[in-house]
PDB file of C-alpha atoms in Angstrom:
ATOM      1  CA  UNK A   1      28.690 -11.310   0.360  1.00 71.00           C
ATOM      2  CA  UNK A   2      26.057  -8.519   0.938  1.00 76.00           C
ATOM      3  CA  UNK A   3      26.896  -7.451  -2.182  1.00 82.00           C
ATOM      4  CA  UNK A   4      24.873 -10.010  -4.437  1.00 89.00           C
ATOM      5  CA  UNK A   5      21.808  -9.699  -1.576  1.00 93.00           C
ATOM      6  CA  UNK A   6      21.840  -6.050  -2.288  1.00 95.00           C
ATOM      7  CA  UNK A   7      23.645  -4.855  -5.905  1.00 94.00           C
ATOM      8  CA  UNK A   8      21.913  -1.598  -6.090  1.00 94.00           C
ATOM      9  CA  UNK A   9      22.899  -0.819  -2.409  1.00 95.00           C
ATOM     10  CA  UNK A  10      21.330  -0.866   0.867  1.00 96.00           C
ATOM     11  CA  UNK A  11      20.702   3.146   1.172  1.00 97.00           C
ATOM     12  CA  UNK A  12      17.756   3.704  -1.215  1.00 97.00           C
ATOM     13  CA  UNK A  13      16.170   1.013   0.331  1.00 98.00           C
ATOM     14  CA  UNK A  14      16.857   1.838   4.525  1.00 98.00           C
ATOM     15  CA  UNK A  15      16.435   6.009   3.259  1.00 98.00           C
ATOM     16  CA  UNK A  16      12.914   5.366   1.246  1.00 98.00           C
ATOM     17  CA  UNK A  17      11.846   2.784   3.783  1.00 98.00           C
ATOM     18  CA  UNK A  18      12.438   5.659   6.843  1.00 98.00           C
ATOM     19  CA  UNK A  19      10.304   8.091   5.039  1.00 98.00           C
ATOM     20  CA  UNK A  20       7.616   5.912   4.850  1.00 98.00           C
ATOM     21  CA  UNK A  21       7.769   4.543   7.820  1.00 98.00           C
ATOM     22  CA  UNK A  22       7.884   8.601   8.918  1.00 98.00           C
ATOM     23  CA  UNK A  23       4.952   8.993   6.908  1.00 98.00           C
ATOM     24  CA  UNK A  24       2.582   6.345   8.773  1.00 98.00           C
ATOM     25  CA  UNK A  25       3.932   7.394  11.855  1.00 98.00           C
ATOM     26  CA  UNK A  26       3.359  11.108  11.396  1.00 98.00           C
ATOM     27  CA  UNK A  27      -0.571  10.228  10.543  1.00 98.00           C
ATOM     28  CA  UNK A  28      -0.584   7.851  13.924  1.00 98.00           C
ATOM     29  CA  UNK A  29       0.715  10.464  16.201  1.00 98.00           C
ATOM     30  CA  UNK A  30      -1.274  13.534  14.518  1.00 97.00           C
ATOM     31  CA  UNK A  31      -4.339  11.835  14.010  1.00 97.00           C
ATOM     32  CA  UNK A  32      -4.406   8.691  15.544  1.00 97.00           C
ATOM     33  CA  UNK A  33      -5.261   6.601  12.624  1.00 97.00           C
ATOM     34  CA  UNK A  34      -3.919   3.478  10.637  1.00 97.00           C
ATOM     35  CA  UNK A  35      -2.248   4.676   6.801  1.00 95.00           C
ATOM     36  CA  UNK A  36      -3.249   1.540   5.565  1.00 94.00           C
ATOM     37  CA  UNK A  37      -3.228   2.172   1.656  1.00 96.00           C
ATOM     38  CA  UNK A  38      -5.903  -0.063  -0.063  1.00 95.00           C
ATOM     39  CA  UNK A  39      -9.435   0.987   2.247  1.00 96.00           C
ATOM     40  CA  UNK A  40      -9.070   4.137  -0.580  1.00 97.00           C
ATOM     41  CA  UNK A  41     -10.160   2.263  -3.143  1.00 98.00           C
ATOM     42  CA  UNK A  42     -13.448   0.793  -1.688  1.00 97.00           C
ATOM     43  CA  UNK A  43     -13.765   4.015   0.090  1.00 97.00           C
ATOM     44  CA  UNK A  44     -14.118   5.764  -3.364  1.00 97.00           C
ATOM     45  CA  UNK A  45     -17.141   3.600  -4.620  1.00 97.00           C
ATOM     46  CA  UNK A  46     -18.423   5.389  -1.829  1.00 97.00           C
ATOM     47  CA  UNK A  47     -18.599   8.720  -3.222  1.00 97.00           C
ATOM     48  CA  UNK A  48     -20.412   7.273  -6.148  1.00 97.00           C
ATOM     49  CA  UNK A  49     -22.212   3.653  -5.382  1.00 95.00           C
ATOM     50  CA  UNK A  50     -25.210   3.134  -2.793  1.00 93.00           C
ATOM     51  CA  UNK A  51     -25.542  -0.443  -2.498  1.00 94.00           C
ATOM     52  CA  UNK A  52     -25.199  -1.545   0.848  1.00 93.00           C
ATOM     53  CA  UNK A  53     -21.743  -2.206   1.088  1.00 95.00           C
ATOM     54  CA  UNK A  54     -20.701   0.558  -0.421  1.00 96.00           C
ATOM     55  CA  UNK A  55     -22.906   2.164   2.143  1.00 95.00           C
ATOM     56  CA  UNK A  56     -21.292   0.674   5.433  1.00 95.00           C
ATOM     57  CA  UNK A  57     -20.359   3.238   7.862  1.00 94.00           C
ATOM     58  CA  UNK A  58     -16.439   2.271   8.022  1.00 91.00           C
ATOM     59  CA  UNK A  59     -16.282   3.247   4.356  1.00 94.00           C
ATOM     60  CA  UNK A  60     -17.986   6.540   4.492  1.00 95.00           C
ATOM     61  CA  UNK A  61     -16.504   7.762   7.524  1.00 93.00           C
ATOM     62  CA  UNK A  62     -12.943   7.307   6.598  1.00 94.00           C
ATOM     63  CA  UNK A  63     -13.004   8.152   2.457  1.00 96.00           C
ATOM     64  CA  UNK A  64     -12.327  11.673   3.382  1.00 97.00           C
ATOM     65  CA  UNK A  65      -9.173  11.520   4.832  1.00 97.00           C
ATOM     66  CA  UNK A  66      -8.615   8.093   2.586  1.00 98.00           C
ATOM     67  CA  UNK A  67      -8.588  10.301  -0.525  1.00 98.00           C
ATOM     68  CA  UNK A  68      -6.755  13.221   0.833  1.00 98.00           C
ATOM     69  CA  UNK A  69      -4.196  10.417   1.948  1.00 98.00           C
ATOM     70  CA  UNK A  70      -3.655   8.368  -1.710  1.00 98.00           C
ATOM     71  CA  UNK A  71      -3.495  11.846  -2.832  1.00 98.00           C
ATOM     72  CA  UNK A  72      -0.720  13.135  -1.084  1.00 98.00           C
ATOM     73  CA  UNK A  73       1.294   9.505  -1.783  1.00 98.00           C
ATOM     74  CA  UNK A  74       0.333  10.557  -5.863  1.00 98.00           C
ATOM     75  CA  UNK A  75       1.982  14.045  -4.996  1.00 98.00           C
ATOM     76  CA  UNK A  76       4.437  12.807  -3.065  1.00 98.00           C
ATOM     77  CA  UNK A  77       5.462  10.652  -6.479  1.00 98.00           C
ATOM     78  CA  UNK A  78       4.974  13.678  -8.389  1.00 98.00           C
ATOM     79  CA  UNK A  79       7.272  15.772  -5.988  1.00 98.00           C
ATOM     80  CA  UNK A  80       9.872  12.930  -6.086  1.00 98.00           C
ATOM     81  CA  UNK A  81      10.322  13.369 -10.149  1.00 97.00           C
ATOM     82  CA  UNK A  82       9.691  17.097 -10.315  1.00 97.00           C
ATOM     83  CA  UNK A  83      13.043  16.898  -8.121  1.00 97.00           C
ATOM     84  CA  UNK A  84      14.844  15.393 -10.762  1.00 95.00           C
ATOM     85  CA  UNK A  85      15.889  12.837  -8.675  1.00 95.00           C
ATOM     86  CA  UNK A  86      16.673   8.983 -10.673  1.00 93.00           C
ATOM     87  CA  UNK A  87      13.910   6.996 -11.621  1.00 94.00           C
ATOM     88  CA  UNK A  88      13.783   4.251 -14.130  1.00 93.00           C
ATOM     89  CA  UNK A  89      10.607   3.587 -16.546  1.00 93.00           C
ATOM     90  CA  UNK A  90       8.873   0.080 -16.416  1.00 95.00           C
ATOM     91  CA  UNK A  91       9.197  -2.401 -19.514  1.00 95.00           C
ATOM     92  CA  UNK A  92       6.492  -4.523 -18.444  1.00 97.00           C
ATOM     93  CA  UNK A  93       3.570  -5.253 -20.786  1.00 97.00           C
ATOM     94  CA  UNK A  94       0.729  -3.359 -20.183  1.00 97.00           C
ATOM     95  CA  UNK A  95      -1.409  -6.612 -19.482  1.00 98.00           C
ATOM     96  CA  UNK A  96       0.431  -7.146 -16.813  1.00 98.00           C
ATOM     97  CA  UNK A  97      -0.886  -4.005 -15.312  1.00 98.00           C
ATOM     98  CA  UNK A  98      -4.524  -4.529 -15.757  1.00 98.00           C
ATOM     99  CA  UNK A  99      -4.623  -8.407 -15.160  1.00 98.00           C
ATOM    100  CA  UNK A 100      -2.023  -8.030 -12.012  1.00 98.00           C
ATOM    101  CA  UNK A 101      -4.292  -4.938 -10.976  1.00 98.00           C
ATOM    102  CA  UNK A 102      -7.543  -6.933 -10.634  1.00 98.00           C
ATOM    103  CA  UNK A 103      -6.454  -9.560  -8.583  1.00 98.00           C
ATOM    104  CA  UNK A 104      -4.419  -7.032  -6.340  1.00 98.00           C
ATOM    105  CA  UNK A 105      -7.725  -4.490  -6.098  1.00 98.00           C
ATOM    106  CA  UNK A 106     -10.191  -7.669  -5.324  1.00 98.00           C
ATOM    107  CA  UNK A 107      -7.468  -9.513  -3.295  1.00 98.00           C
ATOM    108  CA  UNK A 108      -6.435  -6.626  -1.211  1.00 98.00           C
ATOM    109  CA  UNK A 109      -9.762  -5.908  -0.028  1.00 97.00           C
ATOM    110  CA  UNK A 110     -10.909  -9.557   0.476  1.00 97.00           C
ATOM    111  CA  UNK A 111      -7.885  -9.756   2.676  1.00 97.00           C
ATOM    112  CA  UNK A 112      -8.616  -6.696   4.600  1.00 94.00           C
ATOM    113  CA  UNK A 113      -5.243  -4.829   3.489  1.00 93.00           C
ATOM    114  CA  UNK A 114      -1.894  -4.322   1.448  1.00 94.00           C
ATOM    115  CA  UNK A 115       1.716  -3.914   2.062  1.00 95.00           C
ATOM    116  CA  UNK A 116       0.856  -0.975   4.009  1.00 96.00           C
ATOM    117  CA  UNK A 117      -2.293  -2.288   6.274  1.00 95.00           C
ATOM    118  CA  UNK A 118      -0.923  -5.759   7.101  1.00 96.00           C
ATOM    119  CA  UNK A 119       2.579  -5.101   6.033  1.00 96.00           C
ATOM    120  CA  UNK A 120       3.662  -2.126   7.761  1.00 96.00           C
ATOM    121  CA  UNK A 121       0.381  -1.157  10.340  1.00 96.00           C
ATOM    122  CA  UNK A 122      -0.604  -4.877  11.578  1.00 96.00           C
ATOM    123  CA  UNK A 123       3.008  -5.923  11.784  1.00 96.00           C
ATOM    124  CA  UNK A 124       3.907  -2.725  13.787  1.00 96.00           C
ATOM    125  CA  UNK A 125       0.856  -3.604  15.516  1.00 95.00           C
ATOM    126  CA  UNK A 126       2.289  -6.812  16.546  1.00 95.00           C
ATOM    127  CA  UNK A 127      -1.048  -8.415  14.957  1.00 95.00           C
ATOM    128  CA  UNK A 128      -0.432 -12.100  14.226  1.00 95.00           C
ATOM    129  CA  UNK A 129      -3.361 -11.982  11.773  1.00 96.00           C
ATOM    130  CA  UNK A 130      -1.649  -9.682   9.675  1.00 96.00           C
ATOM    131  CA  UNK A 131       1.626 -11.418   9.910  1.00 97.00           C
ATOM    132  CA  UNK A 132      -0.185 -15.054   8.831  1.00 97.00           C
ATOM    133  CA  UNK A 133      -1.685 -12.397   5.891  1.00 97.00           C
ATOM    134  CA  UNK A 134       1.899 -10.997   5.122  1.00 97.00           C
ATOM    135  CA  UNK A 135       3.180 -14.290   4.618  1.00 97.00           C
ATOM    136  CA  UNK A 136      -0.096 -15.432   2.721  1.00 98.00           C
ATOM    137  CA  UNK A 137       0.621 -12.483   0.083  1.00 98.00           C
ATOM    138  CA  UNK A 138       4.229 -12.956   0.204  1.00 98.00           C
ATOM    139  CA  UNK A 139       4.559 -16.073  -0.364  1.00 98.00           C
ATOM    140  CA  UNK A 140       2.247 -16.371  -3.041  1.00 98.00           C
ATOM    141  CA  UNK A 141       3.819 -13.065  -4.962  1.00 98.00           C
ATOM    142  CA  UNK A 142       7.456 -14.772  -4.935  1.00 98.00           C
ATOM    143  CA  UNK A 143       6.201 -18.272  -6.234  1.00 98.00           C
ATOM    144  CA  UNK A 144       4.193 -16.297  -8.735  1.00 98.00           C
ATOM    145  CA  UNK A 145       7.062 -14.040  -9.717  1.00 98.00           C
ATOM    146  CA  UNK A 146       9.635 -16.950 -10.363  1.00 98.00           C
ATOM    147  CA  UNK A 147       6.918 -18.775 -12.046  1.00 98.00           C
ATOM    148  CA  UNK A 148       6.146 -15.641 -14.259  1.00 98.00           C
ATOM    149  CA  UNK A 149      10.250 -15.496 -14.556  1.00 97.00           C
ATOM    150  CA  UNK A 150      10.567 -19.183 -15.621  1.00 97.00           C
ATOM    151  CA  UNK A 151       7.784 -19.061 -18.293  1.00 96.00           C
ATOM    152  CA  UNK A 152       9.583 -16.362 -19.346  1.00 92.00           C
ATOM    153  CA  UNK A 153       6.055 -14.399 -20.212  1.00 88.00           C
TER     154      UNK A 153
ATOM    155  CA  UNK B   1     -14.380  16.772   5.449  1.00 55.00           C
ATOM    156  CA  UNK B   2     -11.124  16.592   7.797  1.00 63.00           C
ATOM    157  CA  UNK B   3     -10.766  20.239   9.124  1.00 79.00           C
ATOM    158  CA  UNK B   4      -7.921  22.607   8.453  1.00 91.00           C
ATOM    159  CA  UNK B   5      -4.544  20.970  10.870  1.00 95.00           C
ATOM    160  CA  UNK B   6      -5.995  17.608  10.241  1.00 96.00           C
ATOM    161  CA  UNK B   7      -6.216  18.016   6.757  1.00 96.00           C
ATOM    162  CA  UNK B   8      -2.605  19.040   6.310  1.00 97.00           C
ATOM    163  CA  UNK B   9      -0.884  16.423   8.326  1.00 98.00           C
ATOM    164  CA  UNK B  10      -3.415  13.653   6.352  1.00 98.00           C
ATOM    165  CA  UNK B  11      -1.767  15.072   3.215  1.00 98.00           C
ATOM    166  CA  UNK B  12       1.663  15.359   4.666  1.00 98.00           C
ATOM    167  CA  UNK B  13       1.983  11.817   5.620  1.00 98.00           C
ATOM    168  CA  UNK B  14       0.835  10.735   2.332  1.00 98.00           C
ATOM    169  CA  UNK B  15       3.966  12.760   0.574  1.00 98.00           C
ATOM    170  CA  UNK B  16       6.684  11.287   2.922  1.00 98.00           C
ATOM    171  CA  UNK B  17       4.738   8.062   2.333  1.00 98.00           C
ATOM    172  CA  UNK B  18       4.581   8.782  -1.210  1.00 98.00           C
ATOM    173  CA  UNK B  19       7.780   9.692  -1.974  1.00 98.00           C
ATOM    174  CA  UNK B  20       9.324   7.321   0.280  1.00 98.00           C
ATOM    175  CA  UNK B  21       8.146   4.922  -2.369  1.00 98.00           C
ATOM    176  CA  UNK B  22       9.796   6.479  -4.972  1.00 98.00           C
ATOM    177  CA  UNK B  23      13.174   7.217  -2.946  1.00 98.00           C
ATOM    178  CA  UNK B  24      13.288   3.665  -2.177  1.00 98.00           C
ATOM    179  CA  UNK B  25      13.044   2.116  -6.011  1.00 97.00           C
ATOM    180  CA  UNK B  26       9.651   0.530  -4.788  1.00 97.00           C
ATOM    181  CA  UNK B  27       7.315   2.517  -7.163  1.00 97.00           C
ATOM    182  CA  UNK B  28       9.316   0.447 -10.318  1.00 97.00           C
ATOM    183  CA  UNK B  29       7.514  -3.050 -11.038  1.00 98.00           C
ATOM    184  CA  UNK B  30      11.126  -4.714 -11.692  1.00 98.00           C
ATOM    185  CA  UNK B  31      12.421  -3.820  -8.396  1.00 98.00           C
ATOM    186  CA  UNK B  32       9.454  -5.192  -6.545  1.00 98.00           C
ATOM    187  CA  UNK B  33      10.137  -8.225  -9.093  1.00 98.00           C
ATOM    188  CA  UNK B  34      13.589  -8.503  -8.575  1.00 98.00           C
ATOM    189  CA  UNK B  35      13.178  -8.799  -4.674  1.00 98.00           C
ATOM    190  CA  UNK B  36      10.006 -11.214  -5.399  1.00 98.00           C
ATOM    191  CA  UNK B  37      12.788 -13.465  -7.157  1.00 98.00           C
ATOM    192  CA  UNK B  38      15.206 -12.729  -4.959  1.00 97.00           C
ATOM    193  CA  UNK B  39      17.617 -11.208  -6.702  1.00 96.00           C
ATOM    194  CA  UNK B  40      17.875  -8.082  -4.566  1.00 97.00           C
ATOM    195  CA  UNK B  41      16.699  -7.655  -1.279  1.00 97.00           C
ATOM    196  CA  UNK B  42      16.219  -4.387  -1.163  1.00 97.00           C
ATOM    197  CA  UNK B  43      12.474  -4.689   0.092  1.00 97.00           C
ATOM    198  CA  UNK B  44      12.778  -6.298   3.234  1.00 97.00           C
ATOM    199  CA  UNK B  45      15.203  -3.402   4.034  1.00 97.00           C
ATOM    200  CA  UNK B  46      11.876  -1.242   3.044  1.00 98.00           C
ATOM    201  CA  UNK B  47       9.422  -2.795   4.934  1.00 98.00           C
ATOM    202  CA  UNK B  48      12.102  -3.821   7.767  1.00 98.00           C
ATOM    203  CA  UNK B  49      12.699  -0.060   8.328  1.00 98.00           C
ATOM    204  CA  UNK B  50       8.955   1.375   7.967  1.00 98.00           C
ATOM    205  CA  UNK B  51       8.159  -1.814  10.510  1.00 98.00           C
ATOM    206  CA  UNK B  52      10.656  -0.410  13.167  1.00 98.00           C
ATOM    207  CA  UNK B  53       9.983   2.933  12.611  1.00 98.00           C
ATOM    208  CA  UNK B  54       6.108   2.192  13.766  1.00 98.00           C
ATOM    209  CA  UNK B  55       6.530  -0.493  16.159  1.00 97.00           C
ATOM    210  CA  UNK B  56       8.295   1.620  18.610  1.00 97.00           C
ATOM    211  CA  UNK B  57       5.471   4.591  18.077  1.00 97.00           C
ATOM    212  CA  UNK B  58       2.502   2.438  17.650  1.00 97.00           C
ATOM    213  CA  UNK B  59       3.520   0.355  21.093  1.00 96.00           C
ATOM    214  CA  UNK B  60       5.234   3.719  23.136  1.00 97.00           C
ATOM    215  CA  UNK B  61       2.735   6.181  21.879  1.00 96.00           C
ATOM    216  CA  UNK B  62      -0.432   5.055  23.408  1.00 95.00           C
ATOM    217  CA  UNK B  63       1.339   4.807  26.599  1.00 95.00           C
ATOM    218  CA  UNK B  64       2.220   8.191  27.189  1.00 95.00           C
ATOM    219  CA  UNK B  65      -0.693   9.416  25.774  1.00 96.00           C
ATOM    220  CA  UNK B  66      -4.461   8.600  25.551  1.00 95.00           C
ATOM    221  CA  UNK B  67      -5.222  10.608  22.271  1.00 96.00           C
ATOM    222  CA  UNK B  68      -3.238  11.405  19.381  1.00 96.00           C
ATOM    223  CA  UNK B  69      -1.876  15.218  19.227  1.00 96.00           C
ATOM    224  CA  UNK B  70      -4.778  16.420  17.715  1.00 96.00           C
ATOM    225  CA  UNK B  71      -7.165  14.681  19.737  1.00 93.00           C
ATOM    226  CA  UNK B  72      -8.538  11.651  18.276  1.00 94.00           C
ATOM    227  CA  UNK B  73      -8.715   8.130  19.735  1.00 95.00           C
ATOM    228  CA  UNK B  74      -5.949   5.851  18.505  1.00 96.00           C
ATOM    229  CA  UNK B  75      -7.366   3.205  15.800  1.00 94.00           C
ATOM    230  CA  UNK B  76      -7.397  -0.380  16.394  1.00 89.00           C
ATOM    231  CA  UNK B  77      -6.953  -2.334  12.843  1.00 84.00           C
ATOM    232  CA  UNK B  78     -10.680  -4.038  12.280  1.00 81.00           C
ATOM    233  CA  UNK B  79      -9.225  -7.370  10.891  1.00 89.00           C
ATOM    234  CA  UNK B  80     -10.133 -10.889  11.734  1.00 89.00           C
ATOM    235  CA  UNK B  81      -7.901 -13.697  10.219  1.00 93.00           C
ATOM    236  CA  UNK B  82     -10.374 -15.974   7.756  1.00 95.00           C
ATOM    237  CA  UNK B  83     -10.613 -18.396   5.284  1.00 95.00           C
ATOM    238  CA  UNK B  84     -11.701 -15.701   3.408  1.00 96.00           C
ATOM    239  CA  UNK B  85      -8.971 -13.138   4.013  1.00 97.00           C
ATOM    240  CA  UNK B  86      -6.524 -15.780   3.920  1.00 97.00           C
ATOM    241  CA  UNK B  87      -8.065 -16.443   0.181  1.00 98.00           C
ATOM    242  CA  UNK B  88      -8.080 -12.821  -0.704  1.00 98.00           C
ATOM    243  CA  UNK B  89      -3.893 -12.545   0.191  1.00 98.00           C
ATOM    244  CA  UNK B  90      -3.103 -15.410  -2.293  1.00 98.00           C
ATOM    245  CA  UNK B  91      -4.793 -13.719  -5.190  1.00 98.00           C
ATOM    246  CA  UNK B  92      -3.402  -9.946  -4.066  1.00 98.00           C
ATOM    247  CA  UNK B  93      -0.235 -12.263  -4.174  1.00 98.00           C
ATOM    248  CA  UNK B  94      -0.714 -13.823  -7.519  1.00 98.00           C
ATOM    249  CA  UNK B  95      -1.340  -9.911  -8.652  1.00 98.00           C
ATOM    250  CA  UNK B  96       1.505  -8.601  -6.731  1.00 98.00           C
ATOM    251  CA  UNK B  97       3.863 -11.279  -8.617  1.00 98.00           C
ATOM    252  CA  UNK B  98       2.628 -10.698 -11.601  1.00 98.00           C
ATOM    253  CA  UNK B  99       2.928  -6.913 -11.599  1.00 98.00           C
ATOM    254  CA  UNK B 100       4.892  -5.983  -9.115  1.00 98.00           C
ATOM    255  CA  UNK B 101       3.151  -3.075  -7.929  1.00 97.00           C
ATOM    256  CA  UNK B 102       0.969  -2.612  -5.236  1.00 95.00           C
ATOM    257  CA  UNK B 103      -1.466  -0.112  -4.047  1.00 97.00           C
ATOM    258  CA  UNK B 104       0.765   2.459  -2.397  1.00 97.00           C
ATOM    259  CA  UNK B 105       3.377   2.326  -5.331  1.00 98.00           C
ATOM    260  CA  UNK B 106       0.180   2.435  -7.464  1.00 98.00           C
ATOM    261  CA  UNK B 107      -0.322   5.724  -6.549  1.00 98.00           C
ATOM    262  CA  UNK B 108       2.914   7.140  -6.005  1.00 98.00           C
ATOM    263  CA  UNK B 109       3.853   5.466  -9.381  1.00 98.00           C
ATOM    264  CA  UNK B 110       0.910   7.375 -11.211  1.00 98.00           C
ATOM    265  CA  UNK B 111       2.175  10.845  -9.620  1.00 98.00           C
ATOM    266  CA  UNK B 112       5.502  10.609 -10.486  1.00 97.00           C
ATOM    267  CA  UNK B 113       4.717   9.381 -14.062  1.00 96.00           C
ATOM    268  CA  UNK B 114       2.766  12.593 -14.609  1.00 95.00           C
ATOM    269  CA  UNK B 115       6.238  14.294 -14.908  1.00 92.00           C
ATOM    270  CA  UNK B 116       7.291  12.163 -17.999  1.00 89.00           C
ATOM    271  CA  UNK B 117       3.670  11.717 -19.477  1.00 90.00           C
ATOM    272  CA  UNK B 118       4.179   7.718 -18.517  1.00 92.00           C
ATOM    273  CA  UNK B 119       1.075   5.980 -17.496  1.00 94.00           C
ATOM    274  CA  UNK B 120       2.024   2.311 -16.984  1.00 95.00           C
ATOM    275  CA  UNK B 121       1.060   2.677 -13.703  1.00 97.00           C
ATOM    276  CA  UNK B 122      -2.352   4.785 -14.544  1.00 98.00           C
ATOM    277  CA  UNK B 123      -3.311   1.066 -15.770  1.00 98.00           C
ATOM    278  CA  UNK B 124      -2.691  -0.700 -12.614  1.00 98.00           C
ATOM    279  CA  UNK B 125      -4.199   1.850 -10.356  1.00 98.00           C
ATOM    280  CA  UNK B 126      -7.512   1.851 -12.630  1.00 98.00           C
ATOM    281  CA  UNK B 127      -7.434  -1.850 -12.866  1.00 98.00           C
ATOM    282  CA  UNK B 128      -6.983  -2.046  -8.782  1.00 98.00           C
ATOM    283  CA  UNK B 129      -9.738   0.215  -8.443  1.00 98.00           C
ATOM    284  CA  UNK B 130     -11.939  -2.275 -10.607  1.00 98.00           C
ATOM    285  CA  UNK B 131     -10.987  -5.165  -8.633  1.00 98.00           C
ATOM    286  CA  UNK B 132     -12.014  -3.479  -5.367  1.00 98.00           C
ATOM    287  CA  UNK B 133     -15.321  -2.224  -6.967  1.00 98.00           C
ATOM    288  CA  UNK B 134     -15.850  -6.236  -8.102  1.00 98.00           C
ATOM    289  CA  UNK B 135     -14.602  -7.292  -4.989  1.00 97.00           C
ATOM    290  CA  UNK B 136     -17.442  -4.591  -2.985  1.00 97.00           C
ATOM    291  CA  UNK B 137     -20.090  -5.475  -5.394  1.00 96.00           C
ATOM    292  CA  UNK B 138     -19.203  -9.348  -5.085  1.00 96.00           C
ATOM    293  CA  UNK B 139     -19.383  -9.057  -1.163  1.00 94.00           C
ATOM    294  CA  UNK B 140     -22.424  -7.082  -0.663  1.00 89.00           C
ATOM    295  CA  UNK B 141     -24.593 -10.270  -2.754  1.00 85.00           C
ATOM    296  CA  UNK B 142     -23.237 -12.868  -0.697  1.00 58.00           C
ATOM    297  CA  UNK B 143     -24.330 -10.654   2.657  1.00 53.00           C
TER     298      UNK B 143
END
């Protein structure tokens, strides 16, 4: 039975998912703050833009640490192949990619966070805003996805 | 700039965060996709254990302790529910089932690409970096 829920296995999942879930709590207890993943990519128009959002103190104060954060997750990638250890390559169009990534960069910030903020922070948080937003996102992504699977596109 | 401890346990987290992702099959579009469809349920097993893992520190933690070990306050997420915010999740949705990545695997996809010279990813993460520019520029006119 749990077989067809899970036919690659429950251990990559539970393993990766402790690691990250290590890997927001080592930030909380170190340094006390929230590894949401998606603030990074405002926070670097930061460096860069000085309009007034761009400006806002929430941004500038946190891009430091933001950017030393997304890049440890990019080395953390990088240390995971470097390993050898298995990873698959994608066959999806590359459209995908940048039509998929707009939405998610605009959407993501409109909605104040990600998998990570809402997903993993605000629901660990016990935040019933972010779990209404989890549910917002992941509802919408699976409708999408079987949508995108039907049309066969 | 974060100082020296600080610096490396900011950078620390984001590996085990990082390549958590990867361990866990998360960082490849079809896995996302095939959970999305519900053909393999592997990522409510992710997100189930990074949830537990965090609830018991974020709710024990600040009881034992009024600062974190290296002494700053413990953050409070800044997020009010909206229409607004509820708008913004169905179109990160609509992205997120479209693509199947999101912005952690973004970047721990790009990192671990570098090792095979594959940049799929390269084109989400520059595309989600667009949208949040868009997104920063749109906001700041209609304040």
């Amino acid at each position: 039975m749990l077989e067809s829920y899970f036919p690659h296995g429950m251990a990559p999942y539970l393993i990766g998912g402790l690691l990250i879930g290590a890997g927001v709590a080592l930030l909380y207890v170190t340094t006390g703050r929230l590894g949401g993943a998606s603030t990074f990519f405002s926070a670097a128009w930061s460096y860069l833009l000085q309009t007034s959002f761009f400006r806002q103190a929430a941004l500038r104060e946190g891009r430091n640490w933001r950017t030393i954060y997304a890049l440890g997750m990019m080395l953390g990638g990088l240390l995971y192949a470097v390993a050898g250890l298995p990873l698959i390559e994608t066959q999806l169009p590359v459209w995908k990619f940048i039509v998929g990534g707009l939405l998610i960069g605009f959407g993501a910030r409109l909605g104040g966070g990600c998998t990570s903020g809402h997903g993993i922070c605000g629901m660990a948080s016990l935040s019933g805003g972010s779990f209404l937003m989890v549910c917002t996102f992941l509802g919408t992504a699976m409708a999408t996805a079987m949508l995108v699977a039907r049309l066969g596109v | 700039m974060p100082r020296g401890l600080d610096m490396v346990c900011t950078l620390t987290s984001g590996v085990l965060f990082g390549f958590g992702l990867a361990w866990s099959t998360m960082i490849r579009p079809e896995s996302v996709l095939a959970f999305l469809t519900l053909q393999d349920l592997g990522l409510l097993l992710v997100l189930g254990s990074a949830v537990g893992v965090n609830l018991l520190v974020f709710q024990l933690l600040p009881r034992w302790r009024a600062r974190s070990l290296l002494g700053n306050d413990f953050e409070q997420r800044p997020f009010a529910l909206s229409r607004q915010s509820i708008f913004g999740g169905v179109l990160f949705g609509l992205g997120w089932g479209l693509c199947g990545v999101c912005p952690g695997p973004a970047l721990a996809g790009v990192g671990a690409g570098l090792v095979a010279a594959r940049f799929d990813l390269a084109w989400a993460l520059l595309s989600i970096l667009v949208g949040a520019l868009l997104h920063g520029l749109w906001a700041g006119r209609s304040s």
